[in-house]
Amino acid sequence: MLQTATPLYDDLIPGGSHWSLIIRRGHVLRLIDETGGASLGMLLYNPENTLERYNMPDTLKNQHTFHLTRGHVLFSDMGRVFASITRDDLGWHDTVSGTSNADLVARRWGEKTYQQAHNHYHRNGLTSFLNELAKFGLGKKDLTANLNWFSKVQTDDDGNMRFVPEHSSAGAVVDLRFEMDTLVVMHTCPHPLDTATEYPRRPVRYQLFTAASVSDADPCKISSPEATRAFANNALYHLMQ
Amino acid sequence: MIKPSSLQPEAAAFRETVPAGEYFLKVVKAGQSVRILDLEGNQAADTLFYNASNPSERYSAVDTIREQGNVYLTAGSRLLSSEGNLMLEITADTCGRHDTLGGACAAESNTTRYALEKKCMHSCRDSWLVAVTEHEELGMSKRDITHNINFFMNVPVTAEGGLTFADGISDAGKYVELKAAMDVLVMISNCPQLNNPCNAYNPTPIEVLVWE
Ligand SMILES: [Zn+2]
C-alpha cells in the first residue's frame, strides 16, 4: 500500500489540540495512536470546491455499515471517494457520535481555561473544528457529521448507544489513502462519549507516505459495487485535470 | 414508542398536501405543533430544521442521537441543534421509529447506490436546492443542506455494526407530531426516490398540519 517505508513527513498532534492540512491525491495519511485510548475527530472537504464534503449518511448507507474499518471508503456528498481505509489495526471507528462542545467538556471534565492551565486547558471538538475551518473561510454552516478515529460506539437491538472504553491501544495504526485532493481538518479533543474520569489528553502521530498506484483489483475499489461506482466518478473528475 | 395525539385535524390552523418530489418550507413558531402525515403509506419525508432567526444553527443528527443515547427517533425524542439547543420534541408518533442516519437521496448518491446512469433522476437534495434558491431571502445555499431526519424510514443498526434498509413500518394514515421549542424553519423534501423497494417504487403525497 505504501510506495516508500520512510515517511515524507512525520508529526505529532498533542492531546486536546487541533490541526489541518491539504493532502494530495496519491498519498497515504497514517494515523498512529501514540499512547493508547486516542480519539481523532476529522472533517474532509474538497479544497477546489469546499461545498463538496465528507458525507456520513452516504458513507454508511453505500456500504451498509454503521462502523468503519479496512476496506471501507469515505464518500463525499458528490458521489466520490475522498479516501480509502487501506489498513486498520482496530476493526471499528465511529462516525455517528459527533464531536464534543464546550458545554459537554465542562459538564464531564470541568472547565479549565488557558489562563489557569496554559497549554493544558480543556479544548473541545466543536471549537477546534471551527478554529481550523476559519483558516479556509469556512464556518458553522460547513460543519457536518465527523469521523472519530480510534473510537468505538456500538448499539444494542433497541438502538441504545454504548461507548467501548479502551478500544484503542498504543501503536494502533489506521492508513487512509487519498483518492482526490482533500482538506483534512483534525482534532485530538476527547470523544464526546469518552467515560474517562480525567480529561483524556491523548496525542496522535500522523505520517505522510507516497501511495502505491491503485489497480483495478484494489481491495477498496472492489469492496462493494457502490465503491466501484464511486471510483468511476473519481476517474471522471480527474479526467479533465 | 407508539403514542397517538389528541389534536384533531379539523382544529388545525394550517394544512397542506405535499406531493412526492416537492418541497415544503414553513416557519413553525415556538409552542406550535406540526404533524407530518403519511397519506398512503411507506413514504419518506426527508426533513431539515433550522433556527428561524439564524439558520446557521440547525438540526444535528449526531448531537441528537448522542445526547439521547439512541440512534432511532420516536415519541419523547428531543431534537437538538448543532449548538446543543432543544429545537423540537416528538410528542406523538403512530409509526414507532424514524431514521436519522441514512441521509437523503441525491443525484450523486444515486449514481453510487443504484447505477451511474441514475444521475439525472429527481432527488431530495435537488428539492432542497430548489427550495433554498427559490427563497433567496433566507440567505441559504448548499452549505445549509446537512444531515436530516427520514420520517417514516426504517434503517436498523445491528450490534455487529451493520446497517440495513428494512421495509417501512409506516402505513397509510400514520403520523409523527412535533412541538417546537424555538421558532423553527421546517424544510421537507417529500422523497421522489424511484429506486428503493421501501416505498414499492411508488412515491406518494404527505400532509403537513400545524396547530397553534
Ligand atoms: Zn429522497
CSV table of C-alpha atoms and ligand atoms in Angstrom, one decimal:
chain,number,residue,atom,x,y,z
A,1,MET,CA,0.0,0.0,0.0
A,2,LEU,CA,2.9,2.3,0.6
A,3,GLN,CA,5.4,3.0,-2.1
A,4,THR,CA,8.1,4.0,0.5
A,5,ALA,CA,8.7,2.9,4.0
A,6,THR,CA,10.2,6.2,5.1
A,7,PRO,CA,7.5,8.9,5.7
A,8,LEU,CA,7.6,12.1,3.7
A,9,TYR,CA,6.5,13.8,6.8
A,10,ASP,CA,6.1,12.9,10.5
A,11,ASP,CA,4.4,14.9,13.2
A,12,LEU,CA,2.6,14.7,16.5
A,13,ILE,CA,-0.7,16.3,17.4
A,14,PRO,CA,-0.7,16.7,21.2
A,15,GLY,CA,-3.8,15.6,23.1
A,16,GLY,CA,-6.6,18.2,23.2
A,17,SER,CA,-5.3,20.1,20.1
A,18,HIS,CA,-6.3,20.7,16.5
A,19,TRP,CA,-4.6,20.9,13.1
A,20,SER,CA,-5.4,20.9,9.4
A,21,LEU,CA,-3.7,20.3,6.1
A,22,ILE,CA,-4.4,19.6,2.4
A,23,ILE,CA,-3.4,16.1,1.4
A,24,ARG,CA,-2.9,15.5,-2.3
A,25,ARG,CA,-4.3,12.5,-4.2
A,26,GLY,CA,-1.9,9.5,-4.2
A,27,HIS,CA,-0.7,10.0,-0.7
A,28,VAL,CA,-1.3,7.9,2.4
A,29,LEU,CA,-2.1,9.5,5.8
A,30,ARG,CA,-1.0,7.2,8.6
A,31,LEU,CA,-2.6,7.8,12.0
A,32,ILE,CA,-0.9,6.3,15.0
A,33,ASP,CA,-2.4,6.2,18.5
A,34,GLU,CA,0.8,7.2,20.4
A,35,THR,CA,-0.2,6.3,23.9
A,36,GLY,CA,-3.5,4.3,23.6
A,37,GLY,CA,-7.1,5.5,24.1
A,38,ALA,CA,-6.8,8.2,21.4
A,39,SER,CA,-9.7,9.7,19.5
A,40,LEU,CA,-9.1,11.8,16.4
A,41,GLY,CA,-12.0,13.9,15.2
A,42,MET,CA,-11.9,14.6,11.4
A,43,LEU,CA,-13.7,16.5,8.7
A,44,LEU,CA,-12.9,16.3,4.9
A,45,TYR,CA,-13.5,18.9,2.1
A,46,ASN,CA,-12.6,19.3,-1.5
A,47,PRO,CA,-10.1,22.2,-1.4
A,48,GLU,CA,-11.1,23.1,-5.0
A,49,ASN,CA,-14.8,23.4,-4.0
A,50,THR,CA,-15.3,23.2,-0.3
A,51,LEU,CA,-19.1,22.7,-0.9
A,52,GLU,CA,-18.1,19.1,-1.5
A,53,ARG,CA,-17.6,17.5,1.9
A,54,TYR,CA,-17.5,14.2,3.8
A,55,ASN,CA,-20.9,12.7,4.0
A,56,MET,CA,-21.6,10.3,6.9
A,57,PRO,CA,-25.0,9.1,5.6
A,58,ASP,CA,-23.7,8.3,2.1
A,59,THR,CA,-20.6,6.6,3.6
A,60,LEU,CA,-22.8,4.4,5.8
A,61,LYS,CA,-25.6,3.5,3.5
A,62,ASN,CA,-23.4,2.9,0.4
A,63,GLN,CA,-21.5,0.3,2.4
A,64,HIS,CA,-24.4,-1.0,4.6
A,65,THR,CA,-22.3,-0.3,7.7
A,66,PHE,CA,-22.6,1.5,11.0
A,67,HIS,CA,-18.8,1.4,11.7
A,68,LEU,CA,-15.8,2.0,9.5
A,69,THR,CA,-12.7,-0.3,9.0
A,70,ARG,CA,-10.3,-1.5,6.4
A,71,GLY,CA,-11.8,-1.9,3.0
A,72,HIS,CA,-14.3,0.9,3.5
A,73,VAL,CA,-14.0,4.2,1.6
A,74,LEU,CA,-15.0,7.7,2.7
A,75,PHE,CA,-17.7,9.2,0.4
A,76,SER,CA,-18.1,12.8,-0.4
A,77,ASP,CA,-21.6,14.2,-0.9
A,78,MET,CA,-20.8,14.3,-4.6
A,79,GLY,CA,-20.7,10.5,-5.1
A,80,ARG,CA,-16.8,10.4,-4.9
A,81,VAL,CA,-14.2,8.9,-2.7
A,82,PHE,CA,-12.0,11.2,-0.6
A,83,ALA,CA,-10.0,8.3,0.9
A,84,SER,CA,-9.8,4.5,1.2
A,85,ILE,CA,-9.1,2.8,4.5
A,86,THR,CA,-6.2,0.6,3.4
A,87,ARG,CA,-5.0,-0.5,6.9
A,88,ASP,CA,-6.8,-0.7,10.2
A,89,ASP,CA,-5.5,-2.4,13.4
A,90,LEU,CA,-8.7,-1.9,15.3
A,91,GLY,CA,-11.7,-3.0,13.2
A,92,TRP,CA,-14.1,-0.3,14.3
A,93,HIS,CA,-14.1,3.5,14.0
A,94,ASP,CA,-17.0,5.8,14.9
A,95,THR,CA,-18.7,8.4,12.6
A,96,VAL,CA,-22.1,8.8,14.3
A,97,SER,CA,-21.4,10.4,17.7
A,98,GLY,CA,-20.5,13.9,16.5
A,99,THR,CA,-18.0,15.9,18.5
A,100,SER,CA,-17.7,17.4,22.0
A,101,ASN,CA,-18.6,21.0,22.6
A,102,ALA,CA,-17.7,23.5,25.4
A,103,ASP,CA,-20.8,22.6,27.5
A,104,LEU,CA,-20.1,18.9,27.2
A,105,VAL,CA,-16.5,19.2,28.2
A,106,ALA,CA,-17.3,21.4,31.2
A,107,ARG,CA,-20.0,19.0,32.4
A,108,ARG,CA,-17.9,15.9,32.0
A,109,TRP,CA,-14.4,17.1,32.9
A,110,GLY,CA,-14.7,20.6,34.3
A,111,GLU,CA,-13.7,23.9,32.8
A,112,LYS,CA,-10.0,24.7,32.6
A,113,THR,CA,-9.1,28.0,30.9
A,114,TYR,CA,-5.9,28.9,29.2
A,115,GLN,CA,-5.2,31.4,32.0
A,116,GLN,CA,-5.4,28.6,34.5
A,117,ALA,CA,-3.7,25.8,32.7
A,118,HIS,CA,-1.8,27.3,29.7
A,119,ASN,CA,-1.5,24.5,27.0
A,120,HIS,CA,-3.2,22.0,29.3
A,121,TYR,CA,-6.5,23.9,29.1
A,122,HIS,CA,-9.7,22.0,28.2
A,123,ARG,CA,-10.3,22.4,24.5
A,124,ASN,CA,-13.4,20.9,22.8
A,125,GLY,CA,-14.1,19.4,19.4
A,126,LEU,CA,-16.6,21.9,18.1
A,127,THR,CA,-14.5,25.0,18.8
A,128,SER,CA,-11.4,23.1,17.5
A,129,PHE,CA,-13.1,22.3,14.2
A,130,LEU,CA,-14.4,25.9,13.8
A,131,ASN,CA,-11.0,27.2,14.6
A,132,GLU,CA,-9.4,25.2,11.7
A,133,LEU,CA,-12.3,25.7,9.3
A,134,ALA,CA,-12.0,29.5,9.7
A,135,LYS,CA,-8.5,29.3,8.2
A,136,PHE,CA,-10.1,28.2,5.0
A,137,GLY,CA,-13.0,30.7,5.0
A,138,LEU,CA,-15.4,28.0,6.4
A,139,GLY,CA,-17.6,28.1,9.4
A,140,LYS,CA,-20.7,26.8,11.2
A,141,LYS,CA,-22.6,26.2,8.1
A,142,ASP,CA,-19.8,23.8,6.9
A,143,LEU,CA,-19.9,21.5,9.9
A,144,THR,CA,-21.1,18.0,9.1
A,145,ALA,CA,-21.1,14.7,10.9
A,146,ASN,CA,-17.5,14.0,11.5
A,147,LEU,CA,-15.3,10.9,11.8
A,148,ASN,CA,-13.9,9.8,15.2
A,149,TRP,CA,-10.9,7.6,14.5
A,150,PHE,CA,-9.8,5.0,17.2
A,151,SER,CA,-13.3,5.2,18.9
A,152,LYS,CA,-15.9,2.5,19.0
A,153,VAL,CA,-19.6,3.1,19.7
A,154,GLN,CA,-21.9,0.1,19.5
A,155,THR,CA,-25.7,-0.2,19.6
A,156,ASP,CA,-28.0,-2.9,21.0
A,157,ASP,CA,-31.1,-4.3,19.3
A,158,ASP,CA,-33.1,-1.3,20.5
A,159,GLY,CA,-30.6,1.2,19.2
A,160,ASN,CA,-29.1,2.2,22.5
A,161,MET,CA,-25.6,3.5,22.1
A,162,ARG,CA,-22.6,2.4,24.1
A,163,PHE,CA,-19.0,3.8,24.1
A,164,VAL,CA,-16.5,1.0,24.3
A,165,PRO,CA,-13.6,2.1,26.6
A,166,GLU,CA,-10.0,1.1,26.0
A,167,HIS,CA,-10.8,0.2,22.3
A,168,SER,CA,-7.5,1.5,21.0
A,169,SER,CA,-4.1,0.6,22.3
A,170,ALA,CA,-0.7,2.3,21.9
A,171,GLY,CA,0.7,1.9,18.4
A,172,ALA,CA,-2.6,1.2,16.7
A,173,VAL,CA,-2.5,2.3,13.1
A,174,VAL,CA,-5.1,3.5,10.5
A,175,ASP,CA,-4.0,4.2,6.9
A,176,LEU,CA,-6.0,6.5,4.7
A,177,ARG,CA,-5.1,6.5,1.0
A,178,PHE,CA,-6.4,9.7,-0.6
A,179,GLU,CA,-8.1,9.3,-3.9
A,180,MET,CA,-8.6,13.0,-4.5
A,181,ASP,CA,-7.1,16.2,-3.1
A,182,THR,CA,-8.6,16.7,0.3
A,183,LEU,CA,-8.6,19.4,3.0
A,184,VAL,CA,-8.3,17.4,6.2
A,185,VAL,CA,-9.4,19.0,9.5
A,186,MET,CA,-8.4,17.2,12.7
A,187,HIS,CA,-8.6,17.5,16.5
A,188,THR,CA,-7.5,15.3,19.4
A,189,CYS,CA,-10.1,16.5,21.8
A,190,PRO,CA,-11.9,13.8,23.8
A,191,HIS,CA,-14.6,11.7,22.1
A,192,PRO,CA,-17.9,13.1,23.3
A,193,LEU,CA,-18.9,9.8,24.9
A,194,ASP,CA,-15.5,9.0,26.5
A,195,THR,CA,-16.1,7.7,30.0
A,196,ALA,CA,-12.6,8.7,31.4
A,197,THR,CA,-12.8,10.5,34.7
A,198,GLU,CA,-9.9,12.8,33.9
A,199,TYR,CA,-9.9,14.9,30.7
A,200,PRO,CA,-8.3,12.4,28.2
A,201,ARG,CA,-5.3,14.0,26.6
A,202,ARG,CA,-4.0,11.5,24.1
A,203,PRO,CA,-1.6,12.5,21.3
A,204,VAL,CA,-1.9,11.2,17.7
A,205,ARG,CA,1.1,10.8,15.4
A,206,TYR,CA,0.5,11.3,11.7
A,207,GLN,CA,2.7,10.5,8.8
A,208,LEU,CA,2.5,11.0,5.1
A,209,PHE,CA,3.7,8.5,2.5
A,210,THR,CA,3.5,8.1,-1.2
A,211,ALA,CA,0.8,5.6,-2.1
A,212,ALA,CA,1.4,2.7,-4.5
A,213,SER,CA,-0.7,3.0,-7.6
A,214,VAL,CA,-4.3,1.8,-7.4
A,215,SER,CA,-5.1,-1.2,-9.6
A,216,ASP,CA,-8.5,-2.3,-10.8
A,217,ALA,CA,-8.3,-5.2,-8.3
A,218,ASP,CA,-7.6,-2.9,-5.4
A,219,PRO,CA,-9.5,-4.3,-2.3
A,220,CYS,CA,-11.1,-0.9,-1.5
A,221,LYS,CA,-12.1,-0.3,-5.1
A,222,ILE,CA,-13.9,-3.7,-5.4
A,223,SER,CA,-15.1,-3.8,-1.8
A,224,SER,CA,-18.7,-3.0,-2.9
A,225,PRO,CA,-20.4,-2.1,-6.2
A,226,GLU,CA,-21.1,1.2,-4.6
A,227,ALA,CA,-17.4,1.9,-4.0
A,228,THR,CA,-16.5,0.7,-7.6
A,229,ARG,CA,-19.0,3.2,-9.0
A,230,ALA,CA,-17.7,6.0,-6.7
A,231,PHE,CA,-14.1,5.3,-8.1
A,232,ALA,CA,-15.6,5.7,-11.6
A,233,ASN,CA,-16.9,9.1,-10.5
A,234,ASN,CA,-13.4,9.9,-9.3
A,235,ALA,CA,-12.0,8.9,-12.6
A,236,LEU,CA,-14.4,11.2,-14.4
A,237,TYR,CA,-13.5,14.0,-12.0
A,238,HIS,CA,-9.7,13.5,-12.7
A,239,LEU,CA,-10.2,13.1,-16.5
A,240,MET,CA,-10.0,16.9,-17.1
A,241,GLN,CA,-7.3,17.7,-14.6
B,1,MET,CA,-42.9,4.1,21.0
B,2,ILE,CA,-46.4,4.3,19.7
B,3,LYS,CA,-48.1,7.4,21.1
B,4,PRO,CA,-51.2,8.9,19.4
B,5,SER,CA,-52.0,12.6,19.5
B,6,SER,CA,-55.1,14.2,20.9
B,7,LEU,CA,-55.0,17.0,18.3
B,8,GLN,CA,-57.9,17.0,15.8
B,9,PRO,CA,-57.2,17.7,12.1
B,10,GLU,CA,-60.3,19.9,11.9
B,11,ALA,CA,-58.8,22.2,14.5
B,12,ALA,CA,-55.5,22.7,12.7
B,13,ALA,CA,-54.6,26.2,11.8
B,14,PHE,CA,-52.8,25.1,8.7
B,15,ARG,CA,-52.9,22.1,6.4
B,16,GLU,CA,-51.1,21.4,3.2
B,17,THR,CA,-50.7,18.4,1.0
B,18,VAL,CA,-47.1,17.9,-0.4
B,19,PRO,CA,-46.9,15.7,-3.5
B,20,ALA,CA,-43.9,13.4,-3.9
B,21,GLY,CA,-40.9,15.3,-5.4
B,22,GLU,CA,-42.0,18.6,-4.0
B,23,TYR,CA,-40.5,20.6,-1.1
B,24,PHE,CA,-42.3,22.1,1.9
B,25,LEU,CA,-40.9,25.2,3.6
B,26,LYS,CA,-42.6,26.9,6.6
B,27,VAL,CA,-41.7,28.6,9.9
B,28,VAL,CA,-43.3,26.8,12.9
B,29,LYS,CA,-43.4,29.1,15.9
B,30,ALA,CA,-42.3,28.1,19.4
B,31,GLY,CA,-45.2,26.3,21.1
B,32,GLN,CA,-46.9,25.3,17.9
B,33,SER,CA,-47.2,21.6,17.0
B,34,VAL,CA,-46.5,20.3,13.5
B,35,ARG,CA,-47.7,16.9,12.2
B,36,ILE,CA,-46.3,15.0,9.2
B,37,LEU,CA,-48.9,12.6,7.9
B,38,ASP,CA,-48.1,9.6,5.7
B,39,LEU,CA,-51.2,9.7,3.5
B,40,GLU,CA,-50.8,6.5,1.5
B,41,GLY,CA,-48.0,4.7,3.5
B,42,ASN,CA,-44.3,3.9,3.3
B,43,GLN,CA,-43.4,7.3,2.1
B,44,ALA,CA,-40.1,9.0,3.3
B,45,ALA,CA,-40.3,12.7,4.4
B,46,ASP,CA,-36.7,13.9,4.4
B,47,THR,CA,-36.7,16.8,6.8
B,48,LEU,CA,-34.3,19.6,7.9
B,49,PHE,CA,-34.9,22.1,10.7
B,50,TYR,CA,-33.2,25.5,11.2
B,51,ASN,CA,-33.4,28.1,13.9
B,52,ALA,CA,-35.7,30.5,12.0
B,53,SER,CA,-33.8,33.6,13.1
B,54,ASN,CA,-30.4,32.2,12.5
B,55,PRO,CA,-30.2,29.3,10.0
B,56,SER,CA,-26.5,28.6,10.8
B,57,GLU,CA,-28.0,26.9,13.8
B,58,ARG,CA,-29.7,23.7,12.6
B,59,TYR,CA,-30.8,20.2,13.4
B,60,SER,CA,-27.9,18.0,14.2
B,61,ALA,CA,-28.4,14.2,13.9
B,62,VAL,CA,-25.2,13.3,15.7
B,63,ASP,CA,-25.8,15.6,18.6
B,64,THR,CA,-29.4,14.4,18.9
B,65,ILE,CA,-28.7,10.7,18.9
B,66,ARG,CA,-25.6,11.0,21.2
B,67,GLU,CA,-27.4,13.0,23.8
B,68,GLN,CA,-30.4,10.7,23.9
B,69,GLY,CA,-28.1,7.7,23.7
B,70,ASN,CA,-30.1,6.0,21.0
B,71,VAL,CA,-29.9,6.0,17.2
B,72,TYR,CA,-33.7,6.0,16.5
B,73,LEU,CA,-36.2,8.8,16.8
B,74,THR,CA,-39.7,8.4,18.2
B,75,ALA,CA,-42.1,9.9,20.7
B,76,GLY,CA,-40.1,11.5,23.5
B,77,SER,CA,-37.0,12.2,21.3
B,78,ARG,CA,-35.7,15.7,21.8
B,79,LEU,CA,-34.2,17.1,18.6
B,80,LEU,CA,-31.1,19.1,19.3
B,81,SER,CA,-29.4,21.8,17.2
B,82,SER,CA,-25.7,22.0,16.1
B,83,GLU,CA,-25.3,24.3,19.2
B,84,GLY,CA,-26.8,21.8,21.6
B,85,ASN,CA,-30.2,23.7,22.0
B,86,LEU,CA,-33.6,22.0,22.0
B,87,MET,CA,-35.4,22.7,18.7
B,88,LEU,CA,-38.4,20.4,18.8
B,89,GLU,CA,-39.7,17.4,20.8
B,90,ILE,CA,-41.5,14.5,19.2
B,91,THR,CA,-44.8,14.5,21.1
B,92,ALA,CA,-46.7,11.8,19.2
B,93,ASP,CA,-45.8,9.0,16.8
B,94,THR,CA,-48.0,6.3,15.4
B,95,CYS,CA,-45.2,4.8,13.4
B,96,GLY,CA,-42.7,3.9,16.2
B,97,ARG,CA,-39.3,4.6,14.7
B,98,HIS,CA,-37.7,7.1,12.4
B,99,ASP,CA,-34.3,7.2,10.8
B,100,THR,CA,-31.7,10.0,11.0
B,101,LEU,CA,-28.6,8.1,9.9
B,102,GLY,CA,-29.5,7.3,6.2
B,103,GLY,CA,-29.4,10.8,4.9
B,104,ALA,CA,-31.2,12.0,1.7
B,105,CYS,CA,-31.1,10.8,-1.8
B,106,ALA,CA,-29.1,12.9,-4.3
B,107,ALA,CA,-28.2,12.7,-7.9
B,108,GLU,CA,-24.7,11.8,-6.9
B,109,SER,CA,-25.5,9.3,-4.3
B,110,ASN,CA,-28.0,7.7,-6.7
B,111,THR,CA,-25.0,7.0,-9.0
B,112,THR,CA,-23.2,5.1,-6.3
B,113,ARG,CA,-26.2,3.4,-4.7
B,114,TYR,CA,-28.0,2.3,-7.8
B,115,ALA,CA,-26.3,2.9,-11.1
B,116,LEU,CA,-24.1,5.5,-12.7
B,117,GLU,CA,-26.9,6.3,-15.3
B,118,LYS,CA,-29.4,7.1,-12.5
B,119,LYS,CA,-27.7,10.5,-12.0
B,120,CYS,CA,-30.4,12.6,-13.8
B,121,MET,CA,-33.2,11.3,-11.7
B,122,HIS,CA,-35.0,13.7,-9.3
B,123,SER,CA,-33.8,13.6,-5.7
B,124,CYS,CA,-34.3,15.0,-2.3
B,125,ARG,CA,-31.2,17.1,-2.3
B,126,ASP,CA,-32.3,18.6,-5.6
B,127,SER,CA,-35.6,19.5,-4.0
B,128,TRP,CA,-33.9,21.3,-1.1
B,129,LEU,CA,-31.6,23.1,-3.5
B,130,VAL,CA,-34.6,24.4,-5.4
B,131,ALA,CA,-36.2,25.4,-2.1
B,132,VAL,CA,-33.2,27.5,-1.0
B,133,THR,CA,-32.7,29.1,-4.4
B,134,GLU,CA,-36.4,30.0,-4.7
B,135,HIS,CA,-36.2,31.6,-1.3
B,136,GLU,CA,-33.1,33.9,-1.5
B,137,GLU,CA,-34.5,35.9,1.4
B,138,LEU,CA,-33.4,33.1,3.7
B,139,GLY,CA,-29.7,33.5,2.7
B,140,MET,CA,-29.3,29.8,2.4
B,141,SER,CA,-27.4,27.6,0.0
B,142,LYS,CA,-25.9,24.2,-0.5
B,143,ARG,CA,-23.9,24.9,2.6
B,144,ASP,CA,-27.1,24.5,4.6
B,145,ILE,CA,-28.0,21.1,3.3
B,146,THR,CA,-26.8,18.8,6.1
B,147,HIS,CA,-27.9,15.5,7.7
B,148,ASN,CA,-31.6,15.2,8.0
B,149,ILE,CA,-34.4,13.1,9.5
B,150,ASN,CA,-36.1,10.5,7.3
B,151,PHE,CA,-39.5,10.4,8.9
B,152,PHE,CA,-41.2,7.0,8.2
B,153,MET,CA,-38.0,5.3,7.1
B,154,ASN,CA,-36.7,2.2,8.9
B,155,VAL,CA,-32.9,1.7,8.9
B,156,PRO,CA,-32.0,-0.9,11.5
B,157,VAL,CA,-28.5,-0.9,13.0
B,158,THR,CA,-27.1,-4.2,14.3
B,159,ALA,CA,-24.8,-4.8,17.4
B,160,GLU,CA,-22.1,-6.1,14.9
B,161,GLY,CA,-22.1,-2.6,13.3
B,162,GLY,CA,-24.2,-3.4,10.2
B,163,LEU,CA,-26.8,-1.1,8.7
B,164,THR,CA,-29.8,-2.4,6.8
B,165,PHE,CA,-32.7,-1.0,4.9
B,166,ALA,CA,-35.8,-2.7,6.1
B,167,ASP,CA,-39.3,-2.4,4.7
B,168,GLY,CA,-41.1,0.6,6.1
B,169,ILE,CA,-43.1,0.3,9.3
B,170,SER,CA,-45.3,3.1,8.3
B,171,ASP,CA,-48.7,2.8,6.7
B,172,ALA,CA,-51.5,5.0,5.3
B,173,GLY,CA,-52.6,7.4,8.0
B,174,LYS,CA,-49.6,7.1,10.3
B,175,TYR,CA,-48.0,10.3,11.5
B,176,VAL,CA,-45.4,11.9,13.6
B,177,GLU,CA,-46.0,15.1,15.6
B,178,LEU,CA,-43.5,17.6,17.0
B,179,LYS,CA,-43.8,20.5,19.3
B,180,ALA,CA,-41.4,23.4,18.5
B,181,ALA,CA,-39.3,24.7,21.4
B,182,MET,CA,-38.0,27.6,19.3
B,183,ASP,CA,-39.1,29.3,16.1
B,184,VAL,CA,-38.0,26.7,13.5
B,185,LEU,CA,-37.9,26.7,9.7
B,186,VAL,CA,-39.1,23.3,8.6
B,187,MET,CA,-37.8,22.2,5.2
B,188,ILE,CA,-39.1,18.9,3.9
B,189,SER,CA,-38.3,17.1,0.7
B,190,ASN,CA,-41.1,14.6,0.1
B,191,CYS,CA,-38.9,11.9,-1.4
B,192,PRO,CA,-39.2,11.2,-5.2
B,193,GLN,CA,-37.0,8.1,-4.9
B,194,LEU,CA,-37.9,5.5,-7.6
B,195,ASN,CA,-35.2,3.0,-6.9
B,196,ASN,CA,-35.9,2.0,-3.4
B,197,PRO,CA,-38.1,-1.0,-2.7
B,198,CYS,CA,-39.1,0.5,0.7
B,199,ASN,CA,-41.8,2.5,-0.9
B,200,ALA,CA,-42.7,-0.1,-3.5
B,201,TYR,CA,-41.1,2.2,-6.2
B,202,ASN,CA,-44.1,4.5,-5.8
B,203,PRO,CA,-43.6,7.8,-4.0
B,204,THR,CA,-46.8,9.3,-2.6
B,205,PRO,CA,-48.0,12.5,-1.1
B,206,ILE,CA,-47.8,13.6,2.6
B,207,GLU,CA,-49.8,16.2,4.5
B,208,VAL,CA,-48.4,18.7,6.9
B,209,LEU,CA,-50.6,20.1,9.6
B,210,VAL,CA,-49.9,22.9,12.2
B,211,TRP,CA,-51.8,23.6,15.4
B,212,GLU,CA,-51.5,26.8,17.5
C,1,ZN,ZN,-35.1,11.1,-1.3
